[in-house]
Amino acid sequence: MSSSTDTNVTHGPNPTTPEAFPVAQGPVAIFTKAKDESLIRRRIRYQREADVGWMQRLAAQPGCEGLYACIQCGTCSATCPLSIYMDFTPRRVIQLVREGFRNDALRSQTIWLCASCYACAVHCPQNIHITDVMYTLKREAIAEKLAPKRFPIPVLAGVFYNMVRNHGRTSEFWIVLRLMLRTNPLGLLSMAKTGLALLRTGRMTLTQERVKARHELRAMLPPTEEVR
Amino acid sequence: MSDPKGRARVGVYVCHCGTNIAGVINVKDVAEYGATLPNVVVSREYKYMCSDPGQELIHQDIHEHALDRIVVASCSPLLHEHTFRTATEAGGLNPFFFHMVNIREHASWVHTDKPAATVKARDMLRAAVKRVVRHRALETRSVPINPDVLVLGGGIAGIHAALTLAKAGKKVYLVEREATIGGYMAQFDKTFPTLDCAACILTPKMSSVKAHPNITLWTYAEVTRVDGYVGNFKVEVTRYPRYVNEALCSGCMQCVEACVYKEGRVPDAFNFGLSKRKPIYMPFPQATPSVVLVDPEACIDFKSGKCKKTCIEACDRDAIDLKQAKDVQQITVGSMIVATGFQPFDVKRTPYYGYGRYPNVFTSLEVERLVNASGPTGGEVVGRDGKKPKAVGIIHCVGSRDKNTNAWCSRVCCMYSLKLAHLIREHTEAEVFNFYIDMRTPGKGFEEFYQRLLHEGVHFIRGRVAEVTDWAHDRSEDGKLVIRVEDTLLGTVRRVPVDMVVLSAGLEPREDAQDVRRLFNISCATEGFFLERHPKLAPVNTTTDGIFLAGCCQGPKDIPDTVAQAGAAASEALSLIDAGEIELEPNTAYIEADHCSGCKTCIPMCPYSAISFVAERDQVAVNRAEINEALCKGCGTCVATCPSGSIHQNLFEDDQIFDEIAGLLEFAR
Amino acid sequence: MSAPGHTASPERYLYFPGCSLKSTGAAYEESLLTMFRLLGAGVDELEDWNCCGATSYMAISEHSAFALAARNLALAQRTGAHELMAPCSACYLVLMKTLDYRKRYAQVDQSVREALDRAGLPTTNGVRVRHPLEILYTDFGAARLKSMSVRKWTGGRLACYYGCQAVRPYSEVDDPHQPTRMEALLNAVGVPTVDYTLRTKCCGGSLTGTIPTVGVRLNYELLKEAVRNGAEAIVTICPLCQFNLDAYQAQIRADIWKTLEVPVLYLTQVLGWMLGGEWKELGLNRSISGAKVLRRWLTAPKEKEAYV
């Protein structure tokens, strides 16, 4: 500790990293001779990755006001029947949203595995509509094309959406066919047995069901699609 | 005496209040404006009007300028009205010739537009100056304080308050609804953070209460009516029949032994229904007073009239009196302390935790009795199936911090959950899991208690439990209660099968809190606990003078805080009693007797029951309403209600109000 | 409740089938219509209804999804009806949510209002959405069902499976934590039920088709827990739940549980049977799993004529 009267020591402003020093970022394999140090992971979050205003934007959507109230108690994950299969449990996804880690949240499988059973929303002690948050994230992931390409669930959503938008009703046969062709064509074979059972019991039609007044849908829907 | 021509000599003082007012309002401008107002002789600005020099200014000006009205534009009257009234009086004027304008809370603290706030302050000042000219001289009244005190509730709060007052030489009536004092504390086993035995520290105090000559202990009694006002409360206490003569019973319990019931059949409330008692019973071995009582709903003699009455035979003091009637007492006290306590959250409201559905789900209070050596199982911690658990789960925050049940934190549950974890391990060596959201251990010695538990091998899992089910994944979970929880610290969902689940239920206001508050004319806060006058500066006072609060009826708290609060309530009561008398605010309503037609419209409107109808006095017909000044709080309801305009209110006379309004609206001209 | 053109009928219900009841849930529709007929109530299908959007539409566009669902409510409104019955739990939830969010969020109401206006449909809503379980419980009641039942139950014990969207987040149909209405109705007509804890745990919805390792497993756990507690068949109120529990038993048998053969029935099928309905008109021939078990069970003839 030198005193301010000591004239041999100069204190300038805090030194910043001069241009000359490189900054090691990301998973760069440096300082290593071994080919495989892949056992080592470097996990840290920098504030520059975070989109701090994201949570506020999401919380303005209907049903998402509760995002501010989360105390991270974990009740949602505890009651969610799918949480054990998710990469981030529902609680962790909420925390990702609150802290602005958009990429992780929108690329997660969690939002697609959510079956909208509302167990989380009913049990949440802060009355957060977690299911609505999941829907909001689904929509944003699709709009930003961040959903995994061959992951069946967003593909299903897309197929379903297009069919209903055009015809007003769904036909399970055509949905499944289109879904499987896009994600896992060989999987059709394993579904054949179930399909045949459905045909046998008269529970599957091969025709496309349609609404008569499709013009009403055409009038109603397109402008609402601009609002996300 | 307000001048009929509306003339007066007014002194105006505008305060800077440091930068609180001056930071937003141009005080100089307002003071200069004040000087231009009619009747204003002197108009000054000053940095801190409430300080000694500030008050000196007022005295001096009254003498030098023969002022007869004073207006101070500064902060809230709640803060300094009394200060300035005193200063006015010290200057030789009647204190009610003073009027205060709040240009802080009503202007500088709530507006950011400085010019607009300054204009507002001017408007407010102008209105005040017009009004104060109409002020009349008023006298305050004092009423004497009866030195006796009523303490309602015989738990640890009531006990401590009663003893404190009794030791100070005051006569105390301690009224307790149950047949014994002691409250919930008597049912605890050990208390945190020291783990001393609750009964051991409580029972000496209970004995002191019984023995103290200054305390009149009425148990199995309730307050059924309260009239009156601070210093002079008239209270009716109804003592319900125990069917046993308290003066004669020695507590030997031979009658219980002799009862025709060979064993208990009625769920024993002291053990939360975990054991059974007979129709004639002692609430618990150390009950104070040590007197048995008869439950008329269970006693055969009451239900059918045909019983051998072996209890009466067995009593060698003829203490049992099955014809005993209730006894109503009327007392007068000067102050009252409400210490009625809490009730535990009813865990049936959270059915997903399985209480009632699975036999081995217990509430925390039930477990207190299990671990207690004089409890229903003699201190053995066993399930309802009689088996010792190998794994126990304690779920925190049941009915607390939950918008679906009670939103508040019940404050004591983390600590008692740690305590129960310790006691269960001590009694069973089971694996104990505490499931919590946050670990709240803020008191003295509390963090150290948590540290102690950490070293005892209890599992701490940070995750709020959503459900308790018997859903078995595989054989290892068969027959167990499975807790599925997200261990947020580990970052994974876990399934923890246990043999016994303990629900740490929160504290909530008693069911009849609304009835009690109406009886006493106090308020409840939004959650239902009784409302203190100020959460920081007056936590034991209520908005009703002379009534104080102590313990959990005011909000959930632990025993150290309860005792501290009970002492505080006792000292507030003592402060009132030792002052001997209390000054009443003269902003009361009064009736112009000649104008009152006796229509009685005002009488039911008064929230303080201050108006009564006098039909005759000394055999002369009166037929008028009369206001008891001591009860009147000056709310103005009767003034507005009176169809003939016969009721007026001191400090809020019609001419005062109309002039104030006119003053405010002058800007519109 | 009454549609125009019908005069002085006891009760008539306006009914929204949804896509499932016309395909995989055909047995639900058949048994629903039969059951109400036997109860003396008429059921009219909402004309030109459209898909409610289920969970998929909401995943792409929120305001569109509400507008889509709202069209059905507007069509119902136009018929003069005050209530719309939605047997499929997903349709029920979407319609309820549309009503709720229109009330609570001005921006949703505005979008929907404008959309309906563009289609020339009524923009204000006076239609209440109801589920058959709640209609049976409230409008008919256990006692009345008991007096109208004409058979003795000769089958096994049933586990009532409520699923998720009928009881969450809107709890008009039954309590979300401890529902009891299905058991109350079934027990009243003499059908024994068993108690188990997974009665409202989600069946995974479309996950059985998209991610079988998760979806089929959820159904395996539901079936296992029901059977472990003594169930010999499951009774449901949602077509997707019925499909999931019914159609994948073959796969569960192949992968892990060789002896699994549990019929999965609709509440309307069981009640319809007890009220005197016949095998085909109740869609009992459409079961995939446990068909043989059903044939063995459901042989009891009617004891008295059904009250019509």
PDB file of C-alpha atoms in Angstrom, chain B residues 288-410:
ATOM      1  CA  THR B 288     -53.073 -24.442  34.725  1.00  0.00           C
ATOM      2  CA  PRO B 289     -55.387 -24.217  36.544  1.00  0.00           C
ATOM      3  CA  SER B 290     -55.015 -27.850  37.500  1.00  0.00           C
ATOM      4  CA  VAL B 291     -58.720 -28.554  37.220  1.00  0.00           C
ATOM      5  CA  VAL B 292     -60.512 -31.247  35.220  1.00  0.00           C
ATOM      6  CA  LEU B 293     -63.448 -30.504  32.994  1.00  0.00           C
ATOM      7  CA  VAL B 294     -66.382 -32.411  31.532  1.00  0.00           C
ATOM      8  CA  ASP B 295     -67.124 -32.486  27.803  1.00  0.00           C
ATOM      9  CA  PRO B 296     -70.924 -32.338  27.536  1.00  0.00           C
ATOM     10  CA  GLU B 297     -70.852 -33.664  23.955  1.00  0.00           C
ATOM     11  CA  ALA B 298     -69.196 -36.895  25.083  1.00  0.00           C
ATOM     12  CA  CYS B 299     -70.433 -37.412  28.625  1.00  0.00           C
ATOM     13  CA  ILE B 300     -73.153 -40.058  28.864  1.00  0.00           C
ATOM     14  CA  ASP B 301     -74.959 -38.219  31.601  1.00  0.00           C
ATOM     15  CA  PHE B 302     -75.437 -35.201  29.383  1.00  0.00           C
ATOM     16  CA  LYS B 303     -76.428 -37.216  26.345  1.00  0.00           C
ATOM     17  CA  SER B 304     -78.859 -39.656  27.962  1.00  0.00           C
ATOM     18  CA  GLY B 305     -79.230 -38.682  31.600  1.00  0.00           C
ATOM     19  CA  LYS B 306     -78.410 -42.242  32.625  1.00  0.00           C
ATOM     20  CA  CYS B 307     -74.973 -42.646  34.095  1.00  0.00           C
ATOM     21  CA  LYS B 308     -73.688 -44.157  37.294  1.00  0.00           C
ATOM     22  CA  LYS B 309     -71.654 -41.004  37.785  1.00  0.00           C
ATOM     23  CA  THR B 310     -68.737 -42.866  39.275  1.00  0.00           C
ATOM     24  CA  CYS B 311     -66.762 -39.676  38.832  1.00  0.00           C
ATOM     25  CA  ILE B 312     -68.825 -37.885  41.453  1.00  0.00           C
ATOM     26  CA  GLU B 313     -68.484 -40.861  43.777  1.00  0.00           C
ATOM     27  CA  ALA B 314     -64.725 -40.818  43.399  1.00  0.00           C
ATOM     28  CA  CYS B 315     -64.334 -37.147  44.198  1.00  0.00           C
ATOM     29  CA  ASP B 316     -63.763 -36.630  47.903  1.00  0.00           C
ATOM     30  CA  ARG B 317     -64.248 -32.881  47.630  1.00  0.00           C
ATOM     31  CA  ASP B 318     -67.592 -32.821  45.862  1.00  0.00           C
ATOM     32  CA  ALA B 319     -66.034 -30.709  43.182  1.00  0.00           C
ATOM     33  CA  ILE B 320     -68.074 -32.079  40.260  1.00  0.00           C
ATOM     34  CA  ASP B 321     -71.233 -30.119  39.561  1.00  0.00           C
ATOM     35  CA  LEU B 322     -72.998 -31.315  36.443  1.00  0.00           C
ATOM     36  CA  LYS B 323     -75.566 -28.576  36.769  1.00  0.00           C
ATOM     37  CA  GLN B 324     -73.035 -25.763  36.681  1.00  0.00           C
ATOM     38  CA  ALA B 325     -74.192 -22.745  34.705  1.00  0.00           C
ATOM     39  CA  LYS B 326     -72.139 -20.208  32.860  1.00  0.00           C
ATOM     40  CA  ASP B 327     -70.997 -17.199  34.825  1.00  0.00           C
ATOM     41  CA  VAL B 328     -70.954 -13.716  33.353  1.00  0.00           C
ATOM     42  CA  GLN B 329     -68.600 -11.134  34.793  1.00  0.00           C
ATOM     43  CA  GLN B 330     -68.524  -7.406  34.108  1.00  0.00           C
ATOM     44  CA  ILE B 331     -65.210  -5.653  34.544  1.00  0.00           C
ATOM     45  CA  THR B 332     -63.773  -2.217  33.883  1.00  0.00           C
ATOM     46  CA  VAL B 333     -60.233  -1.852  32.581  1.00  0.00           C
ATOM     47  CA  GLY B 334     -58.244   1.035  31.175  1.00  0.00           C
ATOM     48  CA  SER B 335     -56.327  -0.849  28.512  1.00  0.00           C
ATOM     49  CA  MET B 336     -56.355  -4.232  26.803  1.00  0.00           C
ATOM     50  CA  ILE B 337     -53.761  -6.460  25.221  1.00  0.00           C
ATOM     51  CA  VAL B 338     -54.951  -8.789  22.487  1.00  0.00           C
ATOM     52  CA  ALA B 339     -52.762 -11.904  22.355  1.00  0.00           C
ATOM     53  CA  THR B 340     -55.028 -14.458  20.749  1.00  0.00           C
ATOM     54  CA  GLY B 341     -52.370 -16.194  18.705  1.00  0.00           C
ATOM     55  CA  PHE B 342     -52.534 -18.072  15.407  1.00  0.00           C
ATOM     56  CA  GLN B 343     -53.889 -21.232  13.933  1.00  0.00           C
ATOM     57  CA  PRO B 344     -51.849 -23.694  11.889  1.00  0.00           C
ATOM     58  CA  PHE B 345     -52.525 -23.920   8.170  1.00  0.00           C
ATOM     59  CA  ASP B 346     -54.993 -26.705   7.430  1.00  0.00           C
ATOM     60  CA  VAL B 347     -53.003 -29.099   5.295  1.00  0.00           C
ATOM     61  CA  LYS B 348     -56.165 -30.573   3.822  1.00  0.00           C
ATOM     62  CA  ARG B 349     -56.092 -27.494   1.617  1.00  0.00           C
ATOM     63  CA  THR B 350     -53.036 -28.948  -0.114  1.00  0.00           C
ATOM     64  CA  PRO B 351     -54.431 -32.390  -0.940  1.00  0.00           C
ATOM     65  CA  TYR B 352     -51.542 -33.156  -3.278  1.00  0.00           C
ATOM     66  CA  TYR B 353     -49.345 -33.716  -0.228  1.00  0.00           C
ATOM     67  CA  GLY B 354     -51.483 -36.683   0.711  1.00  0.00           C
ATOM     68  CA  TYR B 355     -52.563 -35.796   4.244  1.00  0.00           C
ATOM     69  CA  GLY B 356     -55.551 -37.940   5.129  1.00  0.00           C
ATOM     70  CA  ARG B 357     -55.071 -40.100   2.050  1.00  0.00           C
ATOM     71  CA  TYR B 358     -51.868 -41.769   3.179  1.00  0.00           C
ATOM     72  CA  PRO B 359     -51.723 -42.626   6.887  1.00  0.00           C
ATOM     73  CA  ASN B 360     -48.080 -41.725   7.354  1.00  0.00           C
ATOM     74  CA  VAL B 361     -48.334 -38.117   6.291  1.00  0.00           C
ATOM     75  CA  PHE B 362     -48.214 -35.951   9.407  1.00  0.00           C
ATOM     76  CA  THR B 363     -48.336 -32.280  10.177  1.00  0.00           C
ATOM     77  CA  SER B 364     -45.430 -30.696  12.031  1.00  0.00           C
ATOM     78  CA  LEU B 365     -47.561 -30.206  15.142  1.00  0.00           C
ATOM     79  CA  GLU B 366     -48.515 -33.870  15.156  1.00  0.00           C
ATOM     80  CA  VAL B 367     -44.844 -34.770  15.014  1.00  0.00           C
ATOM     81  CA  GLU B 368     -44.154 -32.402  17.926  1.00  0.00           C
ATOM     82  CA  ARG B 369     -46.427 -34.607  19.962  1.00  0.00           C
ATOM     83  CA  LEU B 370     -44.868 -37.798  18.645  1.00  0.00           C
ATOM     84  CA  VAL B 371     -41.365 -36.805  19.696  1.00  0.00           C
ATOM     85  CA  ASN B 372     -42.555 -35.588  23.068  1.00  0.00           C
ATOM     86  CA  ALA B 373     -41.954 -38.022  25.897  1.00  0.00           C
ATOM     87  CA  SER B 374     -45.385 -37.281  27.367  1.00  0.00           C
ATOM     88  CA  GLY B 375     -47.034 -37.536  23.975  1.00  0.00           C
ATOM     89  CA  PRO B 376     -49.335 -40.196  22.557  1.00  0.00           C
ATOM     90  CA  THR B 377     -46.515 -42.593  21.726  1.00  0.00           C
ATOM     91  CA  GLY B 378     -44.292 -41.862  24.700  1.00  0.00           C
ATOM     92  CA  GLY B 379     -41.716 -40.195  22.517  1.00  0.00           C
ATOM     93  CA  GLU B 380     -41.531 -42.978  19.922  1.00  0.00           C
ATOM     94  CA  VAL B 381     -41.522 -41.616  16.430  1.00  0.00           C
ATOM     95  CA  VAL B 382     -43.655 -44.148  14.606  1.00  0.00           C
ATOM     96  CA  GLY B 383     -46.153 -44.017  11.796  1.00  0.00           C
ATOM     97  CA  ARG B 384     -49.862 -44.552  12.241  1.00  0.00           C
ATOM     98  CA  ASP B 385     -49.066 -48.187  11.470  1.00  0.00           C
ATOM     99  CA  GLY B 386     -46.853 -48.332  14.533  1.00  0.00           C
ATOM    100  CA  LYS B 387     -43.689 -48.837  12.491  1.00  0.00           C
ATOM    101  CA  LYS B 388     -40.493 -46.861  12.915  1.00  0.00           C
ATOM    102  CA  PRO B 389     -39.611 -44.995   9.720  1.00  0.00           C
ATOM    103  CA  LYS B 390     -36.332 -45.618   7.959  1.00  0.00           C
ATOM    104  CA  ALA B 391     -36.624 -42.507   5.867  1.00  0.00           C
ATOM    105  CA  VAL B 392     -38.498 -39.306   6.619  1.00  0.00           C
ATOM    106  CA  GLY B 393     -39.209 -36.378   4.310  1.00  0.00           C
ATOM    107  CA  ILE B 394     -39.884 -32.935   5.769  1.00  0.00           C
ATOM    108  CA  ILE B 395     -41.573 -30.585   3.322  1.00  0.00           C
ATOM    109  CA  HIS B 396     -41.093 -26.875   4.003  1.00  0.00           C
ATOM    110  CA  CYS B 397     -43.480 -24.080   3.007  1.00  0.00           C
ATOM    111  CA  VAL B 398     -46.772 -25.987   3.164  1.00  0.00           C
ATOM    112  CA  GLY B 399     -49.382 -23.270   2.973  1.00  0.00           C
ATOM    113  CA  SER B 400     -46.770 -20.518   2.891  1.00  0.00           C
ATOM    114  CA  ARG B 401     -45.187 -18.520   0.061  1.00  0.00           C
ATOM    115  CA  ASP B 402     -47.895 -19.897  -2.179  1.00  0.00           C
ATOM    116  CA  LYS B 403     -50.392 -17.758  -4.039  1.00  0.00           C
ATOM    117  CA  ASN B 404     -52.718 -20.768  -4.161  1.00  0.00           C
ATOM    118  CA  THR B 405     -52.972 -20.890  -0.357  1.00  0.00           C
ATOM    119  CA  ASN B 406     -51.190 -18.258   1.788  1.00  0.00           C
ATOM    120  CA  ALA B 407     -48.798 -15.881   0.085  1.00  0.00           C
ATOM    121  CA  TRP B 408     -46.694 -14.878   3.124  1.00  0.00           C
ATOM    122  CA  CYS B 409     -43.690 -16.576   4.649  1.00  0.00           C
ATOM    123  CA  SER B 410     -44.622 -18.003   8.056  1.00  0.00           C
TER     124      SER B 410
END
